[in-house]
XYZ file of C-alpha atoms in Angstrom:
395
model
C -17.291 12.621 38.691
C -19.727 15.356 37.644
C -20.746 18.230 39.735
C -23.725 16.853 42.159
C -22.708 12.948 41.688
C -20.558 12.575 45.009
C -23.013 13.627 47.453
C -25.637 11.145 45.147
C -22.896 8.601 45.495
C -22.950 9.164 48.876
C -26.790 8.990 49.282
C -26.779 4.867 48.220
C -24.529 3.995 51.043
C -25.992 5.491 54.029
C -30.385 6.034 52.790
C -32.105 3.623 54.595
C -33.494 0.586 52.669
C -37.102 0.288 51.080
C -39.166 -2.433 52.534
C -39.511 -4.022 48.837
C -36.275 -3.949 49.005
C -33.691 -7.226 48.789
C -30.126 -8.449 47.902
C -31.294 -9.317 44.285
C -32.680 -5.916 44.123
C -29.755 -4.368 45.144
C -27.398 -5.946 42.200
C -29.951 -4.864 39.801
C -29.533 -1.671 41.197
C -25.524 -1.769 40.700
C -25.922 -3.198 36.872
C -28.400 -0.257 36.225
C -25.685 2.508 37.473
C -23.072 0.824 35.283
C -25.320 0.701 32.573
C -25.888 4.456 32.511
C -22.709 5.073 33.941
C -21.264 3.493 30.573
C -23.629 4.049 27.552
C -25.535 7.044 28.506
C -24.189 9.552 30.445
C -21.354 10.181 28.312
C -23.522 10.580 25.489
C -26.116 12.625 26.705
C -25.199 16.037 24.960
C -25.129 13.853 21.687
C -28.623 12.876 22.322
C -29.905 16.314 23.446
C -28.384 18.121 20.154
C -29.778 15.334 18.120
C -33.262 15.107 19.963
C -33.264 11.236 20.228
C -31.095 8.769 22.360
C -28.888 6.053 20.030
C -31.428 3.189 19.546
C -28.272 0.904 20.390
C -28.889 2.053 23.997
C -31.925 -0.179 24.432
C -29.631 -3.115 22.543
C -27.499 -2.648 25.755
C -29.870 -2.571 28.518
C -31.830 -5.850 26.619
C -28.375 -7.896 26.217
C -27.783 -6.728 30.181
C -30.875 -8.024 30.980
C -32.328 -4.531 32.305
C -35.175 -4.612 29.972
C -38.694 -6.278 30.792
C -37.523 -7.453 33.698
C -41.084 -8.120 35.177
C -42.128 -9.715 31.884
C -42.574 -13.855 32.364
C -39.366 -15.608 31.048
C -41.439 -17.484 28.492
C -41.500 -14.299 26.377
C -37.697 -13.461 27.276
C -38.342 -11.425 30.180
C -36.795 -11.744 33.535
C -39.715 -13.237 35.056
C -39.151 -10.505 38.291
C -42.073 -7.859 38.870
C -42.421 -4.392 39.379
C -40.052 -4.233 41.913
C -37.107 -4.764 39.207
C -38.494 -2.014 37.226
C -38.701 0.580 39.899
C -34.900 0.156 40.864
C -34.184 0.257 36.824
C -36.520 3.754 37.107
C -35.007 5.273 40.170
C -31.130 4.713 38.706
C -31.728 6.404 35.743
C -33.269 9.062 37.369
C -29.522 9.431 39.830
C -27.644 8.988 36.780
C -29.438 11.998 35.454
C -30.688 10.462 32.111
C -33.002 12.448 30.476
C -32.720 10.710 27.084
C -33.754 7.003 27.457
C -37.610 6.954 27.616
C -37.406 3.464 29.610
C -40.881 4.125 31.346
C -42.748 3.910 28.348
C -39.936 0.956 26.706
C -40.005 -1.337 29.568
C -42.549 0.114 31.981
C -45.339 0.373 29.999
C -45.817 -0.749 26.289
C -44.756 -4.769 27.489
C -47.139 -5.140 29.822
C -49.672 -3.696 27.374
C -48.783 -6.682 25.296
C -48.519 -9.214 28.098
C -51.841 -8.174 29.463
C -53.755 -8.647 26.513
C -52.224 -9.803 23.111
C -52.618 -13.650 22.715
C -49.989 -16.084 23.148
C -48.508 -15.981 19.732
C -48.291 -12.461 19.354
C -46.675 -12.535 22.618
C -44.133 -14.412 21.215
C -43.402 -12.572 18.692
C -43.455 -9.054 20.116
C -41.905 -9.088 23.764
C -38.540 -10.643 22.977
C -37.915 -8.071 20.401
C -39.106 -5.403 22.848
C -37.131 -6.899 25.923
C -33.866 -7.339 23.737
C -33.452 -3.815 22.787
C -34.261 -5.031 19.013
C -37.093 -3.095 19.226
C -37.979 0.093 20.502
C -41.798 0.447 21.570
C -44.509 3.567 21.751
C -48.130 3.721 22.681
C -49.955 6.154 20.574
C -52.934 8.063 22.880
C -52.650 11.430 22.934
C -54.305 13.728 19.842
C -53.718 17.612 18.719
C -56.890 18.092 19.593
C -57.339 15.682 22.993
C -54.841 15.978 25.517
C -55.648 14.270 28.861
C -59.617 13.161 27.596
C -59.097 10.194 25.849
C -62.646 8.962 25.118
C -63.359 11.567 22.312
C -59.853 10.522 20.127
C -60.674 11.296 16.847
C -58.083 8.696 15.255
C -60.082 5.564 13.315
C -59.793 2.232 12.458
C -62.317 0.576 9.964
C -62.636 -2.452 9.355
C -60.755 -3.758 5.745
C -61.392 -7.477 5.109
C -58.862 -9.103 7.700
C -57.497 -5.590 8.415
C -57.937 -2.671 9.490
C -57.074 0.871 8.043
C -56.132 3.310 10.764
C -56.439 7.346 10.355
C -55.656 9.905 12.361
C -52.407 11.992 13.940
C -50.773 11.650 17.092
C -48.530 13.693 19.060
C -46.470 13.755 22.446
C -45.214 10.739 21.891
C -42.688 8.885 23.355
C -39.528 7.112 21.282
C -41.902 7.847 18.102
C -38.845 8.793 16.212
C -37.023 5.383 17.416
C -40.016 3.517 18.096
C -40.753 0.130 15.522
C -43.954 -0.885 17.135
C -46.569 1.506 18.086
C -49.784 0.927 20.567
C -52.522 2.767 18.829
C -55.573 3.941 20.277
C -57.909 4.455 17.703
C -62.151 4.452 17.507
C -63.337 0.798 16.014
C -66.871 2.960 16.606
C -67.207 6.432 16.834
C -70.797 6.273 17.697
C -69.953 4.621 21.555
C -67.514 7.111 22.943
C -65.257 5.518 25.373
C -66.986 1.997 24.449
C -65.882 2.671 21.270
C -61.936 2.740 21.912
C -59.286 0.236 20.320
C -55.835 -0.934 21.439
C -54.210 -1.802 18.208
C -50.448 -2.938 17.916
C -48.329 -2.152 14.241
C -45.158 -2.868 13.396
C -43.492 0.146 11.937
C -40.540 1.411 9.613
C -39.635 4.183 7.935
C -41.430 2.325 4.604
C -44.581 1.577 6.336
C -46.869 2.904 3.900
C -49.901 5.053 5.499
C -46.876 5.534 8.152
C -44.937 8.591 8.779
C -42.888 10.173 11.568
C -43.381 13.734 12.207
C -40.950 16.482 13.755
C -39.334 15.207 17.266
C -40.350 18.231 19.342
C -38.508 20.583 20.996
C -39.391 20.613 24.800
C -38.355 23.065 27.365
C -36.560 19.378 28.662
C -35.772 16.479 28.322
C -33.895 17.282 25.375
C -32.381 14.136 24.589
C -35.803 11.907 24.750
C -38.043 11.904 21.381
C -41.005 12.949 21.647
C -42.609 13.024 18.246
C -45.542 13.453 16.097
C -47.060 10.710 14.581
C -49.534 10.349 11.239
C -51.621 7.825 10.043
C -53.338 7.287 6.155
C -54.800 4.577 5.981
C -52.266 2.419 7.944
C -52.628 -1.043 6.820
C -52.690 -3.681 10.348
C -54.279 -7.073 10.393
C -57.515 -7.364 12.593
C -55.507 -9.947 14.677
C -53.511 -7.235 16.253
C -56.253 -5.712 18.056
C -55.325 -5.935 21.726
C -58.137 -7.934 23.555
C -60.359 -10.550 22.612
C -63.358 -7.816 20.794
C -62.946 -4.341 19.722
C -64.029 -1.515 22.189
C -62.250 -2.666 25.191
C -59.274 -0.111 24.876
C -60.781 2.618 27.218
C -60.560 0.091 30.013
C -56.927 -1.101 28.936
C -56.075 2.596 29.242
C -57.602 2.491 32.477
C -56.020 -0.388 33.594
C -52.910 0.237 32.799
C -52.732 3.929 33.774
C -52.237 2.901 37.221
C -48.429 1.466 36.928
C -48.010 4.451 34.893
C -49.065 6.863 37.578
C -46.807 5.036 39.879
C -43.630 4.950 37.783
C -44.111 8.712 37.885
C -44.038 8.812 41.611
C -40.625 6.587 41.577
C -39.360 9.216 39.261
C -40.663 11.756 41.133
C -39.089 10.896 44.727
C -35.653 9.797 42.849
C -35.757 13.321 41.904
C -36.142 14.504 45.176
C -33.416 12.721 46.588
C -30.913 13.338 44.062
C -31.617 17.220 44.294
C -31.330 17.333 48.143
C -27.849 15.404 48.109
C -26.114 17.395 44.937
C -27.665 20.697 46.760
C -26.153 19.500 50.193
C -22.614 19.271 48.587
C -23.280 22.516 46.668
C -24.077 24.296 49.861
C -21.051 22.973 51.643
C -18.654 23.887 49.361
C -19.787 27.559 48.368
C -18.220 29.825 50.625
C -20.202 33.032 51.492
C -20.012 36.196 54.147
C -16.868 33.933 55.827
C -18.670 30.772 55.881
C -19.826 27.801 53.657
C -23.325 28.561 52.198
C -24.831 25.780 54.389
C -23.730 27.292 57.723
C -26.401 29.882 56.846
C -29.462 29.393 58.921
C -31.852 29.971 55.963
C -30.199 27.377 53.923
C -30.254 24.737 56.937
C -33.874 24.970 57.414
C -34.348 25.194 53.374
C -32.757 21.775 53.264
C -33.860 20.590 56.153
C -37.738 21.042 54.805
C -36.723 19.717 51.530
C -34.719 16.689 53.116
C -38.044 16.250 55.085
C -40.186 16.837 51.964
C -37.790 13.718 50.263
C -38.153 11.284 53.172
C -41.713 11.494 53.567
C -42.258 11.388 49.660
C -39.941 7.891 50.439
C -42.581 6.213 52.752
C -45.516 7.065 50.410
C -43.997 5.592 47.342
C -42.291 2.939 49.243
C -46.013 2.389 50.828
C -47.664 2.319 46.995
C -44.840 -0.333 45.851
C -45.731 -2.466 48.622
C -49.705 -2.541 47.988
C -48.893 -2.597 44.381
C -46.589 -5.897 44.547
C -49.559 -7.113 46.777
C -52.124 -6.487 44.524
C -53.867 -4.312 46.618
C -52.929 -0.576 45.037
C -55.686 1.052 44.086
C -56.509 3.539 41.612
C -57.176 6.584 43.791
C -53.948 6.265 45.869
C -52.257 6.147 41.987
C -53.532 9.448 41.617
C -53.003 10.420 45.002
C -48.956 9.378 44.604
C -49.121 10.842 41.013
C -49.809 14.595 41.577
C -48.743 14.805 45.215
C -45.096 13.362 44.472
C -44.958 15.233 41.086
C -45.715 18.520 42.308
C -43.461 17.931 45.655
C -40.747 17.007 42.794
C -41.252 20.209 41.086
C -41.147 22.290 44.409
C -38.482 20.900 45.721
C -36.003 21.066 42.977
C -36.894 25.036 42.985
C -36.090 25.568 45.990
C -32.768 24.131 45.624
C -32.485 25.879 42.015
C -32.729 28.616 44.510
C -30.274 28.026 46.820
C -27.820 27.532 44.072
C -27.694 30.861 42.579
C -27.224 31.953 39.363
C -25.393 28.842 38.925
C -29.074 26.951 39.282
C -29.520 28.570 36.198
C -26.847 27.325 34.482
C -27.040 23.854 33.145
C -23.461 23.326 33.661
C -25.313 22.063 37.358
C -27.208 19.200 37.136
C -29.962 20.944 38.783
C -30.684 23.626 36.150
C -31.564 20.550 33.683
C -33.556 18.506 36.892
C -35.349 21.855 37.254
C -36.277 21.514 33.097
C -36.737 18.412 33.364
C -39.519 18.052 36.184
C -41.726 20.120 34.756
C -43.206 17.907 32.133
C -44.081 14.853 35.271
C -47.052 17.352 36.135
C -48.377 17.103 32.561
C -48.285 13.484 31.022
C -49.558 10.272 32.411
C -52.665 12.211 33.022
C -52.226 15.763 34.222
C -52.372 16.568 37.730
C -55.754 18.330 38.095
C -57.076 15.129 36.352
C -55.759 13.353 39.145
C -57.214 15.541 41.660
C -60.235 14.897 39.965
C -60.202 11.372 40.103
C -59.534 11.535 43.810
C -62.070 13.714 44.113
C -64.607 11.174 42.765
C -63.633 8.737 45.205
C -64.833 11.440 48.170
């Protein structure tokens, strides 16, 4: 085992159990370890020189079954719900993958499609997706429009029985992997946010009006591609417009922002957990003035506010999951769990950066890389003062 993966071991078998918790759950949970355990972890320096995960990762997690689990079996999904995902989510996050973006794969661009492409599209789209054939992407964020949305500048005009999309793209997700792309783009550039398109391509290397722009170099997350995208004149019949008239998209994006938020908050409290137990067994076994690192009193309340920190960060989520499942989450406690468990995420794994020493700094320790690593949760699926915004609103 790596340094920091005992004491996470160690975590499974005595943390008490979520509520949304069950038996079925649990076994997912076991394939998902093996799964990174086996195709991912010992690849992951590969995939952080390279800038981009093997695409035959996804292959493996669709032919397990770990892919779209809550999409309906009809479009070769595992008919489960969100549930499945968030167990998929919190593994990778104790395996310490940084590589596979599986929130945007599975979490996100599927139930895009499920919500609102039509039934034959829906067959043609998801099984690829949920099979690891494909690789998917949505396509929101602009140079020039980070976090405001309604004034994209990308276009799609109308081109007989296609349209002819425009525009650049960055931050985004498996773009360098990715072979179909959710674009937002403006179907009217006179109506703002009313104005906004959800438009679906299928991409390749030869797409012409397609190209793939320089994977970027983050200060984490190495191993994930996150890419720029460009657009001339990008050829896509009309009948791949998401939703049954243009200018819907804004509300999509609204819509659909809310699992978003809350697959950062699983992320987020995974993180928590996984940084308390590998800083426990760091503690424990550094020896100090005569004594193990952890007998010192500042380090037993440190990790006794982070442990804390963790647990209650555990009931909120756990709490979200719940209501969400039920139906009844609502878009200001998305928020709420968004910032609150991103910035506890990014406090917490400081502190025990902290209490590691210069080896925190090293990313021999898994921590160094968590620490790298967290920093980016604050930013994307809406950044948090956007959040606090929203939940301001709602005052």
């Amino acid at each position: 085992m790596t340094q920091g993966s005992t004491a996470v071991a160690a975590t499974r078998t005595t943390e008490r159990r979520s509520p949304w918790m069950d038996d079925e759950l649990e076994s997912v949970g076991d394939l998902a370890r093996n799964f990174f355990a086996k195709h991912v972890t010992p690849h992951q320096k590969r995939f952080a020189d390279q800038g981009f995960p093997d695409k035959s990762a996804y292959r493996e997690l669709g032919t397990l079954g770990l892919a779209g689990m809550s999409i309906p079996t009809e479009y070769g999904g595992g008919g489960g719900t969100f549930a499945h995902d968030a167990v998929l989510f919190h593994e990778q996050v104790m395996a310490g993958d940084h590589s596979l973006q599986l929130g945007v794969h599975s979490g996100i661009v599927p139930h895009y499609l499920n919500a609102y492409a039509d039934h034959e599209h829906k067959l043609r789209w998801l099984p690829k997706l949920v099979s690891g054939e494909w690789v998917g992407a949505i396509a929101m964020t602009e140079p020039g429009t980070g976090s405001d949305l309604q004034n994209i500048t990308t276009r799609a005009v109308r081109d007989g029985d296609d349209y002819l999309i425009s525009g650049a793209k960055t931050f985004i997700s498996n773009g360098r992997n990715c072979d179909l792309v959710i674009i937002a783009a403006k179907t009217d550039p006179s109506l703002g946010a009313r104005g906004v398109s959800l438009i679906v391509a299928e991409v390749d290397d030869n797409t012409p009006g397609f190209e793939r722009g320089r994977i970027l170099e983050k200060v984490g997350q190495k191993g994930q591609d996150t890419t720029e995208l460009f657009f001339d004149g990008l050829r896509v019949p009309v009948t791949n417009l998401l939703g049954d008239r243009e200018g819907t998209g804004f509300a999509q994006l609204m819509q659909q922002l809310l699992p978003e938020r809350l697959i950062c908050g699983v992320a987020a409290t995974a993180a928590m957990e996984r940084a308390v137990a590998i800083t426990i067994e760091y503690t424990k076994s550094r020896n100090m003035f005569g004594q193990t690192l952890f007998d010192l009193q500042n380090t037993r309340f440190e990790l006794a506010e982070c442990a804390s920190i963790a647990r209650i960060s555990r009931t909120f989520i756990d709490d979200c999951i719940v209501r969400y499942l039920a139906g009844q989450l609502d878009a200001t406690t998305a928020a709420m769990a968004k910032y609150w468990l991103t910035d506890q995420q990014c406090a917490v794994i400081d502190r025990c950066v902290q209490l590691h020493g210069g080896y925190g700094y090293v990313l021999e320790y898994p921590i160094a890389q968590m620490y790298a690593d967290a920093r980016i949760q604050r930013i994307y699926a809406g950044s948090n003062e956007v959040m606090k915004d929203l939940v301001a609103r709602s005052l």
